[in-house]
Structure formats: structure tokens, C-alpha cells
Coordinates of C-alpha atoms and ligand atoms in Angstrom, one line a residue:
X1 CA 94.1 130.4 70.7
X2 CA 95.0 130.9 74.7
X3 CA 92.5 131.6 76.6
X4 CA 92.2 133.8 80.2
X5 CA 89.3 134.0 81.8
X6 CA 89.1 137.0 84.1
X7 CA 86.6 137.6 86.9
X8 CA 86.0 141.2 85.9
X9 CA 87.0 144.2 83.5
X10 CA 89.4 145.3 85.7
X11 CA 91.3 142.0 85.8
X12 CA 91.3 142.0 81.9
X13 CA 92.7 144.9 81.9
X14 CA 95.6 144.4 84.3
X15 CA 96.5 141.1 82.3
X16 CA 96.6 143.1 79.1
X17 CA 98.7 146.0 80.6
X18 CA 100.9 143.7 81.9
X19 CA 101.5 141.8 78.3
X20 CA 101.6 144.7 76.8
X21 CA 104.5 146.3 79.6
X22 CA 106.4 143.8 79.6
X23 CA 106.7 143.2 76.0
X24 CA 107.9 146.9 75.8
X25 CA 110.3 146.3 78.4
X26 CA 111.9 143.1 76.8
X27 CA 111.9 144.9 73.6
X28 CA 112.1 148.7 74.0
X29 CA 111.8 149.4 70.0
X30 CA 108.6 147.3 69.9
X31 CA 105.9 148.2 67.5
X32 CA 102.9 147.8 69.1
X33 CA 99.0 147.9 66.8
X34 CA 96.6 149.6 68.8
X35 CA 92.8 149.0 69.1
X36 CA 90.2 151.5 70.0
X37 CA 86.6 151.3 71.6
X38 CA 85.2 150.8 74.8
X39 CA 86.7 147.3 75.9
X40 CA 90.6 148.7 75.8
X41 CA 90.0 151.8 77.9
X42 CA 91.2 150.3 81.3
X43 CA 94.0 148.6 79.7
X44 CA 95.0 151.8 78.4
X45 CA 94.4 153.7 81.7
X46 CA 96.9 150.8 83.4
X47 CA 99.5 151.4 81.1
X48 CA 99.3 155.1 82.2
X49 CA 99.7 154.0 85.5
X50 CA 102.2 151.5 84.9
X51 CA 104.1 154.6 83.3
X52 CA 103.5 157.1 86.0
X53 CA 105.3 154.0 88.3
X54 CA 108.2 153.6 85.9
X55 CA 107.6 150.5 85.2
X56 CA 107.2 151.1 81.3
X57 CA 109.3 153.8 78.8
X58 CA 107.5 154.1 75.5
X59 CA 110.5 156.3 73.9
X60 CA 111.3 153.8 71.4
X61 CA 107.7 152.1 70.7
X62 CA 106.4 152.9 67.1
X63 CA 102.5 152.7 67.0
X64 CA 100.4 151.6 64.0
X65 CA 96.4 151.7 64.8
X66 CA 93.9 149.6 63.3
X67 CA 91.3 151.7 62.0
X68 CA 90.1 155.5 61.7
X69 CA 86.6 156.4 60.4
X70 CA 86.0 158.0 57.0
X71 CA 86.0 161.0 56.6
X72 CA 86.4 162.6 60.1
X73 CA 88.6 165.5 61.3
X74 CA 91.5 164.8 64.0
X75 CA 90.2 167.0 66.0
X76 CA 86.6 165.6 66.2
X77 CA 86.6 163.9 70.0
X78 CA 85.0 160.8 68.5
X79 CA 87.9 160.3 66.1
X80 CA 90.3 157.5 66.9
X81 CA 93.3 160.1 66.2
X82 CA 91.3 162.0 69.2
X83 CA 90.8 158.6 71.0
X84 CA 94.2 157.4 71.3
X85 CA 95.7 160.8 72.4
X86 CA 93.0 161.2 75.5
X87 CA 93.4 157.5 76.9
X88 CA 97.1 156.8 76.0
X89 CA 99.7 158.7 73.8
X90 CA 99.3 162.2 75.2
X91 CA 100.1 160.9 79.1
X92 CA 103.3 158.5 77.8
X93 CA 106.6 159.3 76.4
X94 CA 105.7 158.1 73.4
X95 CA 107.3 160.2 70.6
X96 CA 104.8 161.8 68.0
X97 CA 106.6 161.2 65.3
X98 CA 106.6 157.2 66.0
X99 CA 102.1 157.7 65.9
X100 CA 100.4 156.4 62.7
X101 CA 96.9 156.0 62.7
X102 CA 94.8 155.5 58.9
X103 CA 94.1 159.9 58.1
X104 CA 90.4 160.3 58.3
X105 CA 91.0 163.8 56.0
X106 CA 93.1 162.6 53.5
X107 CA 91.5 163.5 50.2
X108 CA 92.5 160.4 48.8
X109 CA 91.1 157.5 50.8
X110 CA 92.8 154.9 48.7
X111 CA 96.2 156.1 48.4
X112 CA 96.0 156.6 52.0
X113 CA 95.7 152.7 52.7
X114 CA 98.4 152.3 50.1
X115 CA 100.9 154.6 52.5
X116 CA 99.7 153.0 55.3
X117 CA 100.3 149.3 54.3
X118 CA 103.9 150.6 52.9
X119 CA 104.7 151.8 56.2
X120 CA 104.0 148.9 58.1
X121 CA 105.9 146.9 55.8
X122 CA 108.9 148.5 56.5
X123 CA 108.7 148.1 60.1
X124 CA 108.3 144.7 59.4
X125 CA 104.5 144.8 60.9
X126 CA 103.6 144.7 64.6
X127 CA 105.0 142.7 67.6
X128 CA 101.9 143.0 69.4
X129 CA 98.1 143.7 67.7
X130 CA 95.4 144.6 70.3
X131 CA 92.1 143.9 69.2
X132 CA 88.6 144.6 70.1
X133 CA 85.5 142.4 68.1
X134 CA 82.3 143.9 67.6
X135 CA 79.1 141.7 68.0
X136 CA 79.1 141.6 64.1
X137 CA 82.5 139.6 64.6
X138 CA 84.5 142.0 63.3
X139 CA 88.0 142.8 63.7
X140 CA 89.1 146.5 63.3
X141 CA 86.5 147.3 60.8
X142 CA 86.4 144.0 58.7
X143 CA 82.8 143.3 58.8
X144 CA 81.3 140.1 57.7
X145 CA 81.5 139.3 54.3
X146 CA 81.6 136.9 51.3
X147 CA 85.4 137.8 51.2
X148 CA 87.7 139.9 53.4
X149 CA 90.5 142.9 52.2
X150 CA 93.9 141.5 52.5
X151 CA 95.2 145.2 52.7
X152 CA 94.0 148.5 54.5
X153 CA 91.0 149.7 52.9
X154 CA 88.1 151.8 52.7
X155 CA 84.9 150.0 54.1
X156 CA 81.2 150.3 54.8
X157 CA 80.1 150.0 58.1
X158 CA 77.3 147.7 58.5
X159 CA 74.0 148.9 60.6
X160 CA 74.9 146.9 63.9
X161 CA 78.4 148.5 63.5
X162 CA 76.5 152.4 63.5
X163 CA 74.0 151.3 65.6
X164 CA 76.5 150.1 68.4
X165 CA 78.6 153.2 67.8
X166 CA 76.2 155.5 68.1
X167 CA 76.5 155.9 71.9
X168 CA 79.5 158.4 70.9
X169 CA 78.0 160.0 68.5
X170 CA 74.8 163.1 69.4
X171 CA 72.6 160.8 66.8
X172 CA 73.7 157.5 65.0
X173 CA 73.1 160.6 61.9
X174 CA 76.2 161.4 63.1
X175 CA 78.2 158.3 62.9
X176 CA 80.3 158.0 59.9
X177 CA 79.4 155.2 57.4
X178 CA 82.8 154.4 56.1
X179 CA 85.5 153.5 57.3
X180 CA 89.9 153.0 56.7
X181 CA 91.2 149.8 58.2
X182 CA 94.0 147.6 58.7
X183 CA 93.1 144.3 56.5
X184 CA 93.6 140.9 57.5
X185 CA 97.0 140.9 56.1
X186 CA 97.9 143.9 58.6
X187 CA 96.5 142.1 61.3
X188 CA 97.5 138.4 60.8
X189 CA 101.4 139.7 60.0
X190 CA 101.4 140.9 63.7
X191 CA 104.1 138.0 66.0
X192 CA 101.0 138.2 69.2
X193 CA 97.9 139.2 68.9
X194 CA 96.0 140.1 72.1
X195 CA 92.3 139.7 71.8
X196 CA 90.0 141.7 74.2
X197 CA 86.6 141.0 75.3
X198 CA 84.1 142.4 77.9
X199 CA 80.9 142.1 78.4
X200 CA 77.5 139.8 78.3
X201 CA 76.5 141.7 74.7
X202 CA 79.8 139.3 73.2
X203 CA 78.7 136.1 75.0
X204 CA 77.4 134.8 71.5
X205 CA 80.5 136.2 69.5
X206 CA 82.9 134.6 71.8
X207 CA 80.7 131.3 71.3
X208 CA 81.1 131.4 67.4
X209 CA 85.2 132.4 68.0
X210 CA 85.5 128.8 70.0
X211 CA 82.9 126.9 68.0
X212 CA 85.4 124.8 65.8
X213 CA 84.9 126.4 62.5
X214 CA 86.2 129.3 60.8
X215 CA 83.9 131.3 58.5
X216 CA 84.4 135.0 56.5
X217 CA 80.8 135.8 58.0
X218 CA 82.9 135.9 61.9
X219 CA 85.9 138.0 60.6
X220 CA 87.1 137.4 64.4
X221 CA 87.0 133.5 63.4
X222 CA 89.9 133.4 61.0
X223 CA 92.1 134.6 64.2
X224 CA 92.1 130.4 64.9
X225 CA 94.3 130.2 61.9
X226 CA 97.4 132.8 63.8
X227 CA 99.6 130.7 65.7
X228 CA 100.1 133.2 68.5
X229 CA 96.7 134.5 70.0
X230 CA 95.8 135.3 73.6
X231 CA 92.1 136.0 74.3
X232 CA 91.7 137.5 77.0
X233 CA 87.9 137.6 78.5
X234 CA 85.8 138.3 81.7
X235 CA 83.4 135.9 82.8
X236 CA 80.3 137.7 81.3
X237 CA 81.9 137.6 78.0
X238 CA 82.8 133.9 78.4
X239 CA 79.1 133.6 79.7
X240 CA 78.3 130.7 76.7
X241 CA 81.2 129.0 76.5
Ligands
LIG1 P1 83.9 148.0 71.8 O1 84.2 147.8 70.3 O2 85.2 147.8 72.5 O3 83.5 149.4 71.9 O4 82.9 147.0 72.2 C1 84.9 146.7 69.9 C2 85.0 146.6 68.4 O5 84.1 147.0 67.8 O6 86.0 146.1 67.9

């Protein structure tokens, strides 16, 4: 895996919006996997800016994001349908019609992840996956685990999971225990994979990532095993290494 170590956020950021621009400019139609949460939020808001300069035309980009929560309406502000459209899609030119995200309504969970892994298939997956990792290690919402889903599914979210989400939600009452998302097979089929990470609270995480070993119990672990990787870290999150 590459490694960047950045002095702050903001310089993560930038290098990510960067990647991420110019890969849309070398390949307009590029289908890009996007990641929600806390730590992408200024990469996001530099690709808006990148856009407002004309730098970057997202008229032919196809999305496909990682994960949704289970159930949740769209129009809930803490859904990731809700996230994406506030920090990215509604201030680009990216056609609607080119947006898939996992439906947090659908009344069938399961057939939803079936449409969803069809889908991606036939855009031959993603050219770029951006990805978060919660303390847990996970990796959309792959939590630790004797074994991991190959395709999108239907998943319980562990305690640290609700308990580090809760600072969305009114109560972590309020935080939905289950949850759809992209499986390894959806993540690993991406050509780049571009691995975000902020903050001291991932110092340990990142340790285990660059420890040697690989282990389902660090979802975030098995990313050694892509051939294409780019971590990209501030200093606090590199803090251990
Ligand atoms: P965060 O979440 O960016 O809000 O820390 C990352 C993740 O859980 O993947």
C-alpha cells in the first residue's frame, strides 16, 4: 500500500481531491465509489471547489456508494442518500440518473443487494473506491468478523460502530442497527482504492493496517492484499506508526 503522510486534514483532503480530479479528467466516464462519514467531508468540499474553477466536469461520472443504513428514509439528513447530495452531488454536474447508493426503504433488503451487486457488474466495478475505516477496522460497514460477505449485504452494526455514530444521531436510540453495504468483492474489484484517514482516535487502527499481518478481525487489513492502494493520512492519524 502507498503511503502519504499529510501535515493536516486539509492537506489530505487536497491530495484526495486532486486524485480523485484528475482521474475524472483523464477518464471522463469514470465510475467513481464513494465513501461517507466525517473524514471525506473536505475532500468533498475541494471537489466542489475544484468544480466551481472548472477544473473537473462530472457529466459523464457514474457513482456507486458504499453503504446506506437499514432502514432509513432518503429524506432523513443523517442518511447517506442525504449525505452525498449536501456535500457533493447536488453542487456538481453530476447527472442523477448516474447516482446509486444501497435504498435504505426498499422492502426487500436482500434483493436490494442483489440489484446492487448486478449493477456494478455491469459497469465493470469502480475505477476509483474512496474509503473511510472506523476504529473497529471496518471498511464500509464490514465489521470484524470470523468471516466477511463477499457481496453487498445486510449487516449488524457493532456497539463501537453506534456508539461512534451517534454524534449524528439526537440519541445513539436513534442510530440504526443494521446496515446495506458493498462487500469485499465490491470493494476489492475497484482498479484504485483511496484510503482516508484523520485523526488521533485511528492512530491504533492505522498501526494494525501496517503491522505485517492480515486478519478478518481488521476488515481494513485485507486491503494489503489489492495491488493498487493509496493511504492517504495526517500526521495524528499516523501518530503510532
Ligand atoms: P468517519 O467514519 O470518517 O466518520 O470517522 C469512517 C468510517 O467509519 O468508515
Amino acid at each position: 500500500m502507498k503511503k502519504i503522510i499529510c501535515k493536516d486534514y486539509e492537506e489530505m483532503s487536497s491530495i484526495a481531491a486532486f486524485i480523485l480530479a484528475e482521474q475524472i479528467r483523464n477518464k471522463p466516464q469514470s465510475v467513481i465509489g464513494f465513501a461517507t462519514g466525517s473524514t471525506p467531508v473536505g475532500t468533498y468540499k475541494q471537489l466542489r471547489e475544484l468544480y466551481d474553477q472548472g477544473y473537473v466536469d462530472f457529466s459523464e461520472v457514474t457513482a456507486f456508494n458504499l453503504d446506506e443504513y437499514f432502514p432509513i428514509r432518503q429524506d432523513n439528513d443523517q442518511s447517506y442518500y442525504y449525505f452525498m447530495r449536501d456535500n457533493l452531488f447536488n453542487h456538481v454536474n453530476i447527472k442523477p440518473e448516474k447516482l446509486n447508493i444501497p435504498n435504505g426503504e426498499a422492502a426487500d433488503p436482500h434483493a436490494e443487494c442483489a440489484r446492487y451487486d448486478e449493477k456494478m457488474a455491469a459497469y465493470g466495478g469502480t475505477d476509483v473506491q474512496i474509503l473511510g475505516i472506523g476504529r473497529t477496522g471496518h471498511i464500509g460497514f464490514n465489521e470484524p468478523d470470523t468471516q466477511l460477505p463477499l457481496a453487498t449485504n445486510l449487516v449488524d452494526l457493532t456497539q463501537k460502530t453506534i456508539d461512534d455514530n451517534a454524534r449524528f444521531f439526537a440519541s445513539a436510540d436513534e442510530v440504526p442497527r443494521q446496515a446495506l453495504t458493498m462487500g469485499l468483492n465490491g470493494i476489492f474489484t475497484s482498479k484504485h482504492i483511496l484510503l482516508l484517514i484523520s485523526g488521533e482516535a485511528k492512530a491504533e487502527i492505522v498501526r494494525d493496517l501496517f503491522s505485517g499481518f492480515v486478519t478478518t478481525q481488521n476488515p481494513a487489513s485485507l486491503l494489503n492484499l489489492h495491488s493498487n492502494v493509496t493511504v492517504i493520512l495526517d500526521k495524528e492519524a499516523a501518530s503510532l506508526l
